[in-house]
Amino acid sequence: MITFKEVAKRGRGWLPLIGVNALIGSAVTLALPAILGRSVDSIVAGAGYTRWLVVAASLIGLGIAASIIDAFAGAACVAETTAWLRHRLVRHVVRGGPGGTRDFETGDLVTRVSANATDAAQAGPAAVTAIAAVAPPLGSLVLLAVIDPWLAAAFFGGVLLVVLVLWTFAMRTADVSLAYQETQGRIAALLSEALTGIRTITAAGTTEREERRILGLLPELHRNGVVTWRILARSGAQAAVVGPLVLVAVLAVGGIQLVGGDVTAGELFAASQYAVLGAGLGNLTGVLGELARARAGVRRSAEVIAVEPVAHGTLTLPSGHGQLTFDGVSVVADGNVLLDNVSLELPGGLTVAVVGPSGAGKSVLAAVAARLRDPSTGQVSLDGVPLQAVSRHALRSAVGCAFERPQLVGRTIGEAIDPHAVSPVRTLAAARATHAHDFVSRLPDGYLTSLRKAPMSGGERQRLGLARAWPARRLLVLDDATSSLDTATERQISRTLTEDRHRRTRLIVTHRPATAARADLVIWLDHGQVRAIAPHADLWHNTSYRAVFG
């Protein structure tokens, strides 16, 4: 979990610098009216005003320097805090696995990591600025009391009205800022969803409908924005009215005291400047608005960080060839039973096909075997060790996964095959084994070709996905990972898998009878249960089994 205080404290060395400069600025602001007042009295007296003007000029220079340093420190503080928060958010998103991010839309997560993290990073500087902004009015009250108690009384009454305006603004703007950010996230989620399926949308001729669907939230965003600006405008107008009233009240009382000889002309000038400082509290609406956005950003970031990362053990795997054991494994999601008390013991080194009708639980079985999700009950073991007890490094070195629609990551084709860049030899070996080398070698820059610019078919992308999974030492889990390959290439890769010299276990989710026929064993799933486990030839006599393949 993350809190506003924790984010604010990430400013480290910058926050003290911001605070010191804010105090220097406040001191200059408070000292300058008194110094200028002395200058006025000296000018009226006709002597000694030069040194007061020099002091005033020095104070102005000091104030300018403090403002410049404050601007730099504030920007640096926000940048560092944003970077820290984004790293933490991305780490939680990635380590939360598929299950951890299931409750968030992709576009919404992107908004939280990008825009909302920047808003949250304003927490420290905004909090320090807000606290420091209280010093000039309080100092003005004290100094006015020193000049004349009646001036302080007039000032105090006006400042109370300004504080009331600010308090009302802060209360109203907090919820609106959160609603605005949430609506932004929902729009981003819809846009991300549409971009993922842009080819389907274009082919179906539903472009205008998708546009209306995505932009349908704009009125809600507009309403939240209008409410925010109305609150800001109303508070600004109230402050604009109250501010001059403070000044008029102080000047009126000061004028009476000047006529009575209780204050000098210079003191009246200083009093008017202090009254302006008190009225300037109304300008805090901008700072309070930043605080509200920061609190909303922290809250949305906290929801992501609250996702528990996938816990890994510390054990390594003993020697073995990938014996896979399912012991009473059930998976339940949203009240639906996806796997129902599955118990299997698959010898290491075999090719095992997983077949069944749509919705039978094939992909769920594959995900549980690769520990891409954990079972609701029961456990899965690899070479006798429960997957949850295996260390992250040992697990991901032992188990490789390839999918129907692989998401390739990296800058180049080579990095997509081997993200860790272990060695060019390993990259080439994996590409040759999965027949990806056949098309990569024809690209202008070979394995250095930009992944983003490389022209690839669905089958070629699948071959790269297979190549990425190929170095796994114990278990290869292929979830319909050859569905887009042509028949000849699929036969070649299937032969490579079944004749795997590394003697690893291959768990292959498939819809093709030829793939099932080449496997050593077939797991036949139906409605989350194992209906049978046997060689394909033995099951083929069953008409229900043949119906699985259409």
Coordinates of C-alpha atoms in Angstrom, one line a residue:
M1 CA 0.0 0.0 0.0
I2 CA 1.1 3.6 -0.6
T3 CA 0.1 6.8 1.1
F4 CA 0.1 10.5 0.4
K5 CA 2.7 10.9 3.1
E6 CA 5.0 8.2 1.6
V7 CA 4.9 9.8 -1.8
A8 CA 5.5 13.3 -0.3
K9 CA 8.5 12.1 1.6
R10 CA 10.2 10.7 -1.6
G11 CA 11.4 14.3 -2.3
R12 CA 14.3 13.5 0.0
G13 CA 16.9 16.3 -0.3
W14 CA 14.7 18.4 -2.5
L15 CA 11.9 19.0 0.0
P16 CA 14.2 20.7 2.6
L17 CA 15.6 22.9 -0.1
I18 CA 12.1 23.8 -1.2
G19 CA 11.2 24.4 2.4
V20 CA 14.2 26.6 3.1
N21 CA 13.6 28.7 -0.1
A22 CA 10.0 29.0 0.8
L23 CA 11.0 30.3 4.3
I24 CA 13.5 32.7 2.7
G25 CA 10.8 33.9 0.4
S26 CA 8.4 34.3 3.3
A27 CA 11.0 36.2 5.3
V28 CA 11.7 38.5 2.4
T29 CA 8.0 39.0 1.9
L30 CA 7.5 39.9 5.5
A31 CA 10.6 42.1 5.9
L32 CA 10.2 44.1 2.7
P33 CA 7.1 46.1 3.7
A34 CA 8.8 47.1 7.0
I35 CA 11.9 48.1 5.2
L36 CA 10.0 50.1 2.6
G37 CA 8.0 51.7 5.4
R38 CA 11.2 52.8 7.1
S39 CA 12.3 54.2 3.7
V40 CA 9.1 56.2 3.5
D41 CA 9.6 57.6 7.0
S42 CA 13.2 58.4 6.1
I43 CA 12.2 60.2 2.9
V44 CA 9.6 62.2 4.9
A45 CA 12.3 63.1 7.4
G46 CA 14.6 64.0 4.6
A47 CA 17.6 61.9 5.6
G48 CA 18.9 58.3 6.0
Y49 CA 16.8 56.7 3.3
T50 CA 19.6 55.5 1.1
R51 CA 20.6 52.6 3.3
W52 CA 17.0 51.5 3.6
L53 CA 16.6 51.5 -0.2
V54 CA 19.9 49.4 -0.5
V55 CA 18.5 46.9 2.1
A56 CA 15.2 46.7 0.1
A57 CA 17.0 46.1 -3.2
S58 CA 19.1 43.4 -1.5
L59 CA 16.0 41.7 -0.2
I60 CA 14.4 41.8 -3.6
G61 CA 17.5 40.2 -5.1
L62 CA 17.4 37.5 -2.4
G63 CA 13.7 36.8 -3.1
I64 CA 14.3 36.4 -6.9
A65 CA 17.2 34.0 -6.2
A66 CA 15.1 32.0 -3.8
S67 CA 12.2 31.8 -6.4
I68 CA 14.6 30.5 -9.1
I69 CA 16.1 27.8 -6.8
D70 CA 12.6 26.9 -5.7
A71 CA 11.4 26.4 -9.3
F72 CA 14.4 24.2 -10.1
A73 CA 14.1 22.2 -6.9
G74 CA 10.3 21.7 -7.4
A75 CA 10.8 20.4 -10.9
A76 CA 13.6 18.1 -9.9
C77 CA 11.6 16.8 -7.0
V78 CA 8.5 16.0 -9.1
A79 CA 10.7 14.4 -11.8
E80 CA 12.4 12.1 -9.3
T81 CA 9.3 11.2 -7.4
T82 CA 7.4 10.5 -10.7
A83 CA 10.2 8.1 -11.8
W84 CA 10.2 6.3 -8.5
L85 CA 6.4 5.9 -8.5
R86 CA 6.3 4.8 -12.1
H87 CA 9.0 2.2 -11.4
R88 CA 7.0 0.9 -8.4
L89 CA 3.7 0.8 -10.3
V90 CA 5.3 -1.0 -13.3
R91 CA 7.0 -3.5 -11.0
H92 CA 3.6 -4.3 -9.3
V93 CA 1.8 -4.5 -12.6
V94 CA 4.4 -6.9 -14.0
R95 CA 4.9 -9.0 -10.9
G96 CA 1.2 -9.2 -10.3
G97 CA 1.0 -11.5 -13.3
P98 CA -2.2 -12.0 -15.4
G99 CA -4.3 -12.5 -12.3
G100 CA -3.1 -9.4 -10.5
T101 CA -4.1 -7.0 -13.3
R102 CA -7.4 -8.7 -14.3
D103 CA -9.4 -6.1 -12.5
F104 CA -7.8 -3.2 -14.4
E105 CA -8.3 -2.2 -18.1
T106 CA -5.1 -1.8 -20.0
G107 CA -5.7 1.8 -21.0
D108 CA -6.7 2.6 -17.4
L109 CA -3.4 1.1 -16.1
V110 CA -1.4 3.2 -18.7
T111 CA -3.2 6.3 -17.4
R112 CA -2.4 5.5 -13.8
V113 CA 1.3 4.9 -14.6
S114 CA 1.7 7.9 -16.8
A115 CA -0.6 10.9 -16.0
N116 CA -1.8 10.0 -12.5
A117 CA 1.8 9.2 -11.3
T118 CA 2.8 12.8 -12.4
D119 CA -0.2 14.2 -10.4
A120 CA 0.7 12.1 -7.4
A121 CA 4.4 13.3 -7.5
Q122 CA 3.2 16.9 -6.9
A123 CA 2.4 15.8 -3.3
G124 CA 5.7 16.9 -1.7
P125 CA 6.2 20.3 -3.3
A126 CA 2.5 21.1 -3.1
A127 CA 2.4 20.2 0.6
V128 CA 5.5 22.3 1.4
T129 CA 4.2 25.2 -0.6
A130 CA 0.9 25.1 1.1
I131 CA 2.5 25.0 4.5
A132 CA 4.9 27.8 3.7
A133 CA 2.1 29.9 2.3
V134 CA 0.7 30.2 5.8
A135 CA 3.8 31.9 7.1
P136 CA 3.3 35.4 5.4
P137 CA -0.3 35.9 6.7
L138 CA 0.6 34.7 10.2
G139 CA 3.7 36.9 10.2
S140 CA 1.7 39.8 8.9
L141 CA -0.8 39.4 11.8
V142 CA 2.1 39.5 14.3
L143 CA 3.8 42.5 12.7
L144 CA 0.5 44.4 12.4
A145 CA 0.0 43.7 16.1
V146 CA 3.4 45.2 16.8
I147 CA 2.5 48.3 14.7
D148 CA -1.0 48.7 16.2
P149 CA -3.4 46.1 17.8
W150 CA -6.4 47.6 16.0
L151 CA -4.7 47.0 12.6
A152 CA -4.2 43.4 13.6
A153 CA -7.8 43.0 14.6
A154 CA -9.1 44.3 11.3
F155 CA -6.7 42.1 9.4
F156 CA -7.6 39.0 11.4
G157 CA -11.3 39.3 10.7
G158 CA -10.7 39.5 7.0
V159 CA -8.3 36.6 6.9
L160 CA -10.8 34.3 8.6
L161 CA -13.1 34.9 5.7
V162 CA -10.3 34.0 3.2
V163 CA -9.5 30.8 5.2
L164 CA -13.2 29.8 5.0
V165 CA -13.2 30.3 1.3
L166 CA -10.1 28.1 0.9
W167 CA -11.5 25.4 3.2
T168 CA -14.7 25.1 1.1
F169 CA -12.7 25.0 -2.1
A170 CA -10.4 22.2 -0.8
M171 CA -13.4 20.1 0.3
R172 CA -15.3 20.5 -3.0
T173 CA -12.4 19.9 -5.4
A174 CA -11.0 16.7 -3.8
D175 CA -13.8 14.4 -5.1
V176 CA -14.1 16.2 -8.4
S177 CA -10.4 15.6 -9.1
L178 CA -10.7 11.9 -8.4
A179 CA -13.8 11.6 -10.7
Y180 CA -12.0 13.5 -13.5
Q181 CA -9.0 11.1 -13.3
E182 CA -11.2 8.0 -13.2
T183 CA -13.1 9.2 -16.3
Q184 CA -9.8 9.8 -18.1
G185 CA -8.8 6.3 -17.3
R186 CA -12.0 4.8 -18.6
I187 CA -11.6 6.7 -21.9
A188 CA -8.0 5.4 -22.2
A189 CA -9.2 1.9 -21.5
L190 CA -11.8 2.1 -24.3
L191 CA -9.3 3.6 -26.7
S192 CA -6.7 0.8 -25.9
E193 CA -9.4 -1.8 -26.5
A194 CA -10.3 -0.3 -29.8
L195 CA -6.7 -0.1 -31.0
T196 CA -6.1 -3.7 -30.2
G197 CA -9.0 -4.7 -32.4
I198 CA -8.6 -1.9 -35.0
R199 CA -8.5 -4.4 -38.0
T200 CA -11.7 -6.0 -36.9
I201 CA -13.4 -2.6 -36.4
T202 CA -12.3 -1.5 -39.9
A203 CA -13.3 -4.7 -41.6
A204 CA -16.7 -4.7 -39.9
G205 CA -17.4 -1.1 -40.8
T206 CA -18.1 -0.1 -37.2
T207 CA -15.6 2.8 -37.0
E208 CA -18.2 5.4 -36.3
R209 CA -19.9 3.3 -33.6
E210 CA -16.5 2.7 -31.9
E211 CA -15.8 6.5 -32.1
R212 CA -19.1 7.2 -30.4
R213 CA -18.4 4.5 -27.8
I214 CA -15.0 5.9 -26.9
L215 CA -16.0 9.5 -26.9
G216 CA -19.3 8.8 -25.2
L217 CA -17.5 9.5 -21.9
L218 CA -16.5 13.0 -23.0
P219 CA -19.7 14.6 -21.7
E220 CA -18.9 13.1 -18.3
L221 CA -15.3 14.3 -18.5
H222 CA -16.6 17.7 -19.5
R223 CA -19.0 17.8 -16.6
N224 CA -16.3 17.0 -14.1
G225 CA -14.0 19.6 -15.7
V226 CA -16.8 22.3 -15.7
V227 CA -17.5 21.5 -12.0
T228 CA -13.8 21.9 -11.2
W229 CA -13.6 25.2 -13.0
R230 CA -16.8 26.5 -11.4
I231 CA -15.5 25.6 -8.0
L232 CA -12.2 27.4 -8.8
A233 CA -14.0 30.4 -10.3
R234 CA -16.4 30.7 -7.4
S235 CA -13.6 30.4 -4.9
G236 CA -11.5 32.9 -6.9
A237 CA -14.3 35.3 -7.1
Q238 CA -15.0 35.0 -3.3
A239 CA -11.3 35.5 -2.6
A240 CA -11.3 38.5 -5.0
V241 CA -14.1 40.1 -3.0
V242 CA -12.7 39.3 0.4
G243 CA -9.2 40.4 -0.4
P244 CA -10.0 44.0 -1.1
L245 CA -12.2 44.1 2.0
V246 CA -9.2 43.1 4.1
L247 CA -7.2 45.9 2.5
V248 CA -10.0 48.4 2.9
A249 CA -10.5 47.5 6.5
V250 CA -6.8 47.8 7.4
L251 CA -6.4 51.0 5.5
A252 CA -9.6 52.5 7.1
V253 CA -8.3 51.6 10.6
G254 CA -4.8 52.7 9.7
G255 CA -6.0 56.0 8.4
I256 CA -7.9 56.7 11.7
Q257 CA -4.7 55.8 13.6
L258 CA -2.6 58.0 11.3
V259 CA -4.8 61.0 11.9
G260 CA -4.7 60.3 15.7
G261 CA -0.9 60.1 15.5
D262 CA -0.7 56.5 16.6
V263 CA 1.1 55.3 13.5
T264 CA 3.5 56.9 11.0
A265 CA 3.1 57.2 7.2
G266 CA 5.7 54.5 6.8
E267 CA 3.9 52.2 9.2
L268 CA 0.6 52.8 7.4
F269 CA 2.4 51.8 4.1
A270 CA 3.8 48.7 5.7
A271 CA 0.3 47.8 7.1
S272 CA -1.2 48.1 3.7
Q273 CA 1.4 45.7 2.3
Y274 CA 0.7 43.2 5.1
A275 CA -3.0 43.5 4.3
V276 CA -2.2 42.6 0.7
L277 CA -0.3 39.5 1.9
G278 CA -3.3 38.4 3.9
A279 CA -5.6 38.9 0.9
G280 CA -3.1 36.9 -1.2
L281 CA -4.1 33.7 0.7
G282 CA -6.8 33.5 -1.9
N283 CA -4.2 32.7 -4.5
L284 CA -3.7 29.4 -2.7
T285 CA -6.6 27.9 -4.7
G286 CA -4.0 26.8 -7.3
V287 CA -1.8 25.1 -4.7
L288 CA -4.9 23.4 -3.1
G289 CA -6.0 22.3 -6.5
E290 CA -2.6 20.6 -7.0
L291 CA -2.9 19.0 -3.6
A292 CA -6.4 17.6 -4.6
R293 CA -5.0 16.2 -7.8
A294 CA -2.0 14.8 -6.0
R295 CA -4.3 13.0 -3.5
A296 CA -6.4 11.6 -6.3
G297 CA -3.3 10.4 -8.1
V298 CA -1.9 8.8 -5.0
R299 CA -5.3 7.0 -4.4
R300 CA -5.4 5.6 -7.9
S301 CA -1.7 4.6 -7.7
A302 CA -2.4 2.9 -4.3
E303 CA -5.1 0.7 -5.9
V304 CA -2.5 -0.7 -8.3
I305 CA 0.1 -1.1 -5.6
A306 CA -2.4 -2.9 -3.4
V307 CA -2.3 -5.8 -5.9
E308 CA -0.3 -8.6 -4.3
P309 CA 2.7 -9.7 -6.4
V310 CA 3.0 -13.4 -7.3
A311 CA 4.8 -14.9 -4.4
H312 CA 7.7 -17.3 -5.2
G313 CA 9.6 -19.7 -3.0
T314 CA 13.3 -20.2 -2.6
L315 CA 13.7 -23.8 -3.7
T316 CA 15.6 -25.0 -6.8
L317 CA 14.6 -28.0 -8.8
P318 CA 16.3 -31.4 -8.5
S319 CA 17.5 -33.2 -11.5
G320 CA 14.8 -34.5 -13.7
H321 CA 13.1 -34.2 -17.1
G322 CA 9.9 -32.3 -16.2
Q323 CA 7.6 -34.7 -14.4
L324 CA 4.4 -32.8 -14.0
T325 CA 1.9 -33.6 -11.3
F326 CA -1.6 -32.2 -10.8
D327 CA -2.9 -33.0 -7.3
G328 CA -6.6 -32.2 -6.9
V329 CA -6.4 -29.0 -8.9
S330 CA -9.5 -26.8 -9.2
V331 CA -9.8 -23.3 -10.6
V332 CA -12.8 -21.2 -9.8
A333 CA -13.2 -17.6 -11.2
D334 CA -16.3 -15.4 -10.7
G335 CA -18.3 -18.4 -9.5
N336 CA -17.5 -20.5 -12.6
V337 CA -15.6 -23.8 -12.2
L338 CA -12.9 -23.8 -14.9
L339 CA -11.0 -26.9 -13.7
D340 CA -12.7 -29.4 -11.4
N341 CA -10.5 -31.6 -9.2
V342 CA -7.9 -32.5 -11.8
S343 CA -5.4 -35.1 -10.7
L344 CA -2.7 -36.1 -13.2
E345 CA 0.8 -37.5 -13.2
L346 CA 2.7 -36.9 -16.4
P347 CA 6.1 -38.6 -16.8
G348 CA 9.0 -36.3 -17.7
G349 CA 10.2 -36.1 -21.3
L350 CA 6.9 -36.9 -23.0
T351 CA 4.9 -34.9 -25.5
V352 CA 1.4 -34.4 -24.0
A353 CA -1.5 -33.0 -26.1
V354 CA -4.4 -31.3 -24.4
V355 CA -7.6 -31.4 -26.4
G356 CA -11.3 -30.6 -25.7
P357 CA -14.2 -28.5 -26.9
S358 CA -14.2 -24.7 -26.5
G359 CA -14.5 -23.8 -22.8
A360 CA -13.2 -27.2 -21.6
G361 CA -10.4 -25.6 -19.6
K362 CA -7.5 -26.3 -21.9
S363 CA -5.9 -22.9 -21.6
V364 CA -6.5 -22.8 -17.9
L365 CA -4.7 -26.1 -17.5
A366 CA -1.8 -24.8 -19.5
A367 CA -1.7 -21.6 -17.4
V368 CA -1.7 -23.5 -14.1
A369 CA 1.0 -25.8 -15.4
A370 CA 3.2 -22.8 -16.3
R371 CA 2.2 -21.0 -13.0
L372 CA 0.7 -18.1 -14.9
R373 CA -2.2 -18.5 -12.5
D374 CA -2.5 -20.5 -9.2
P375 CA -5.2 -23.1 -8.6
S376 CA -8.0 -22.3 -6.2
T377 CA -7.4 -25.6 -4.5
G378 CA -4.8 -28.4 -4.9
Q379 CA -1.3 -27.9 -6.2
V380 CA 1.0 -28.5 -9.2
S381 CA 4.5 -30.0 -8.9
L382 CA 7.4 -30.1 -11.2
D383 CA 9.8 -32.9 -10.6
G384 CA 8.3 -33.4 -7.2
V385 CA 8.6 -29.7 -6.1
P386 CA 5.4 -27.6 -5.8
L387 CA 5.6 -24.7 -8.3
Q388 CA 4.8 -22.1 -5.5
A389 CA 7.9 -23.2 -3.6
V390 CA 10.2 -22.8 -6.6
S391 CA 12.2 -19.5 -6.8
R392 CA 11.3 -17.1 -9.6
H393 CA 14.6 -17.6 -11.5
A394 CA 14.5 -21.4 -11.2
L395 CA 10.9 -21.5 -12.4
R396 CA 11.2 -19.3 -15.4
S397 CA 14.5 -21.0 -16.4
A398 CA 12.7 -24.4 -16.3
V399 CA 9.4 -23.5 -17.8
G400 CA 8.8 -21.9 -21.2
C401 CA 5.5 -20.7 -22.6
A402 CA 4.2 -19.9 -26.1
F403 CA 0.8 -18.7 -27.0
E404 CA -1.6 -18.4 -29.9
R405 CA -1.1 -14.6 -30.1
P406 CA 2.4 -13.9 -28.7
Q407 CA 3.2 -10.4 -27.5
L408 CA 6.7 -9.8 -28.7
V409 CA 8.9 -7.4 -26.7
G410 CA 12.2 -5.9 -27.4
R411 CA 13.8 -3.5 -29.9
T412 CA 14.9 -6.1 -32.4
I413 CA 14.0 -9.6 -33.6
G414 CA 16.9 -11.0 -31.7
E415 CA 15.8 -9.4 -28.4
A416 CA 12.2 -10.7 -29.0
I417 CA 13.7 -14.3 -29.1
D418 CA 16.1 -13.8 -26.3
P419 CA 15.1 -10.8 -24.0
H420 CA 18.1 -11.5 -21.7
A421 CA 20.6 -11.4 -24.6
V422 CA 22.4 -14.4 -23.1
S423 CA 24.3 -15.2 -26.4
P424 CA 23.8 -14.9 -30.1
V425 CA 24.5 -18.7 -30.3
R426 CA 21.4 -19.4 -28.1
T427 CA 19.3 -17.0 -30.1
L428 CA 20.3 -18.7 -33.4
A429 CA 19.8 -22.2 -32.0
A430 CA 16.2 -21.4 -30.8
A431 CA 15.4 -19.7 -34.1
R432 CA 16.6 -22.7 -36.1
A433 CA 14.8 -25.2 -33.9
T434 CA 11.5 -23.5 -34.4
H435 CA 12.1 -22.6 -38.1
A436 CA 12.0 -18.9 -37.3
H437 CA 15.5 -18.6 -38.9
D438 CA 13.9 -19.4 -42.3
F439 CA 12.3 -15.9 -42.5
V440 CA 14.5 -13.9 -40.1
S441 CA 17.5 -14.6 -42.3
R442 CA 15.7 -13.0 -45.3
L443 CA 15.1 -9.7 -43.5
P444 CA 17.5 -6.9 -44.5
D445 CA 19.1 -6.6 -41.0
G446 CA 18.5 -10.2 -39.9
Y447 CA 18.2 -10.5 -36.2
L448 CA 19.0 -6.8 -35.8
T449 CA 15.8 -5.8 -37.7
S450 CA 13.6 -3.5 -35.7
L451 CA 10.8 -5.5 -34.2
R452 CA 8.3 -2.7 -34.7
K453 CA 9.1 -2.4 -38.4
A454 CA 9.5 -6.1 -39.3
P455 CA 6.8 -7.3 -41.6
M456 CA 5.4 -10.6 -40.1
S457 CA 2.5 -12.8 -40.6
G458 CA 0.6 -14.5 -37.7
G459 CA 2.5 -17.7 -38.3
E460 CA 5.9 -15.9 -38.3
R461 CA 5.0 -14.2 -35.0
Q462 CA 4.1 -17.6 -33.6
R463 CA 7.5 -19.0 -34.6
L464 CA 9.2 -16.1 -32.8
G465 CA 7.1 -16.9 -29.7
L466 CA 8.1 -20.5 -29.9
A467 CA 11.7 -19.5 -30.2
R468 CA 11.5 -17.3 -27.1
A469 CA 10.1 -20.3 -25.1
W470 CA 12.5 -22.9 -26.6
P471 CA 15.4 -22.6 -24.1
A472 CA 13.2 -23.8 -21.2
R473 CA 15.0 -26.7 -19.5
R474 CA 12.2 -28.8 -18.1
L475 CA 8.8 -27.9 -19.5
L476 CA 7.4 -26.3 -22.6
V477 CA 3.8 -25.2 -22.4
L478 CA 2.4 -24.4 -25.8
D479 CA -1.2 -22.9 -25.8
D480 CA -2.4 -23.3 -29.3
A481 CA 1.0 -21.9 -30.3
T482 CA 1.1 -23.4 -33.8
S483 CA -2.5 -22.6 -34.9
S484 CA -1.4 -20.0 -37.5
L485 CA 1.3 -22.0 -39.1
D486 CA 0.9 -23.6 -42.5
T487 CA 0.6 -27.4 -42.5
A488 CA 4.2 -28.1 -43.6
T489 CA 5.8 -25.8 -41.0
E490 CA 3.5 -27.1 -38.3
R491 CA 4.6 -30.6 -39.2
Q492 CA 8.2 -29.7 -39.1
I493 CA 7.9 -28.0 -35.7
S494 CA 5.8 -30.9 -34.3
R495 CA 8.5 -33.3 -35.4
T496 CA 11.1 -31.1 -33.6
L497 CA 9.0 -31.1 -30.5
T498 CA 8.3 -34.8 -30.4
E499 CA 12.0 -35.6 -31.2
D500 CA 13.3 -33.1 -28.6
R501 CA 16.8 -34.2 -27.7
H502 CA 16.6 -32.2 -24.5
R503 CA 14.0 -34.7 -23.2
R504 CA 11.8 -32.0 -21.8
T505 CA 8.1 -32.4 -21.1
R506 CA 6.0 -30.7 -23.8
L507 CA 2.4 -29.8 -22.9
I508 CA 0.6 -28.8 -26.1
V509 CA -2.9 -27.3 -26.3
T510 CA -4.1 -28.1 -29.8
H511 CA -7.2 -28.3 -32.0
R512 CA -5.4 -30.4 -34.7
P513 CA -5.8 -34.2 -34.8
A514 CA -2.3 -34.5 -36.5
T515 CA -0.6 -32.8 -33.5
A516 CA -2.5 -35.0 -31.0
A517 CA -1.6 -38.1 -33.1
R518 CA 2.1 -37.3 -32.8
A519 CA 1.9 -36.8 -29.0
D520 CA 2.8 -39.6 -26.6
L521 CA -0.4 -39.0 -24.5
V522 CA -3.5 -37.0 -24.9
I523 CA -5.4 -35.3 -22.1
W524 CA -9.1 -35.0 -23.1
L525 CA -10.8 -32.3 -21.1
D526 CA -14.5 -31.6 -21.0
H527 CA -16.2 -29.0 -18.8
G528 CA -13.1 -28.6 -16.6
Q529 CA -12.7 -32.3 -16.0
V530 CA -10.4 -35.0 -17.4
R531 CA -12.6 -37.3 -19.4
A532 CA -9.7 -39.5 -20.5
I533 CA -5.9 -39.7 -20.8
A534 CA -4.5 -42.1 -23.3
P535 CA -2.7 -42.1 -26.7
H536 CA -4.6 -40.5 -29.6
A537 CA -4.9 -43.8 -31.4
D538 CA -6.8 -45.4 -28.5
L539 CA -9.1 -42.4 -28.1
W540 CA -9.9 -42.1 -31.8
H541 CA -12.4 -44.9 -31.7
N542 CA -14.6 -42.8 -29.5
T543 CA -17.1 -40.7 -31.6
S544 CA -17.3 -38.0 -28.9
Y545 CA -13.5 -37.7 -29.1
R546 CA -13.5 -37.4 -32.8
A547 CA -16.2 -34.7 -32.5
V548 CA -13.7 -32.5 -30.6
F549 CA -11.8 -32.0 -33.8
G550 CA -15.0 -31.2 -35.8

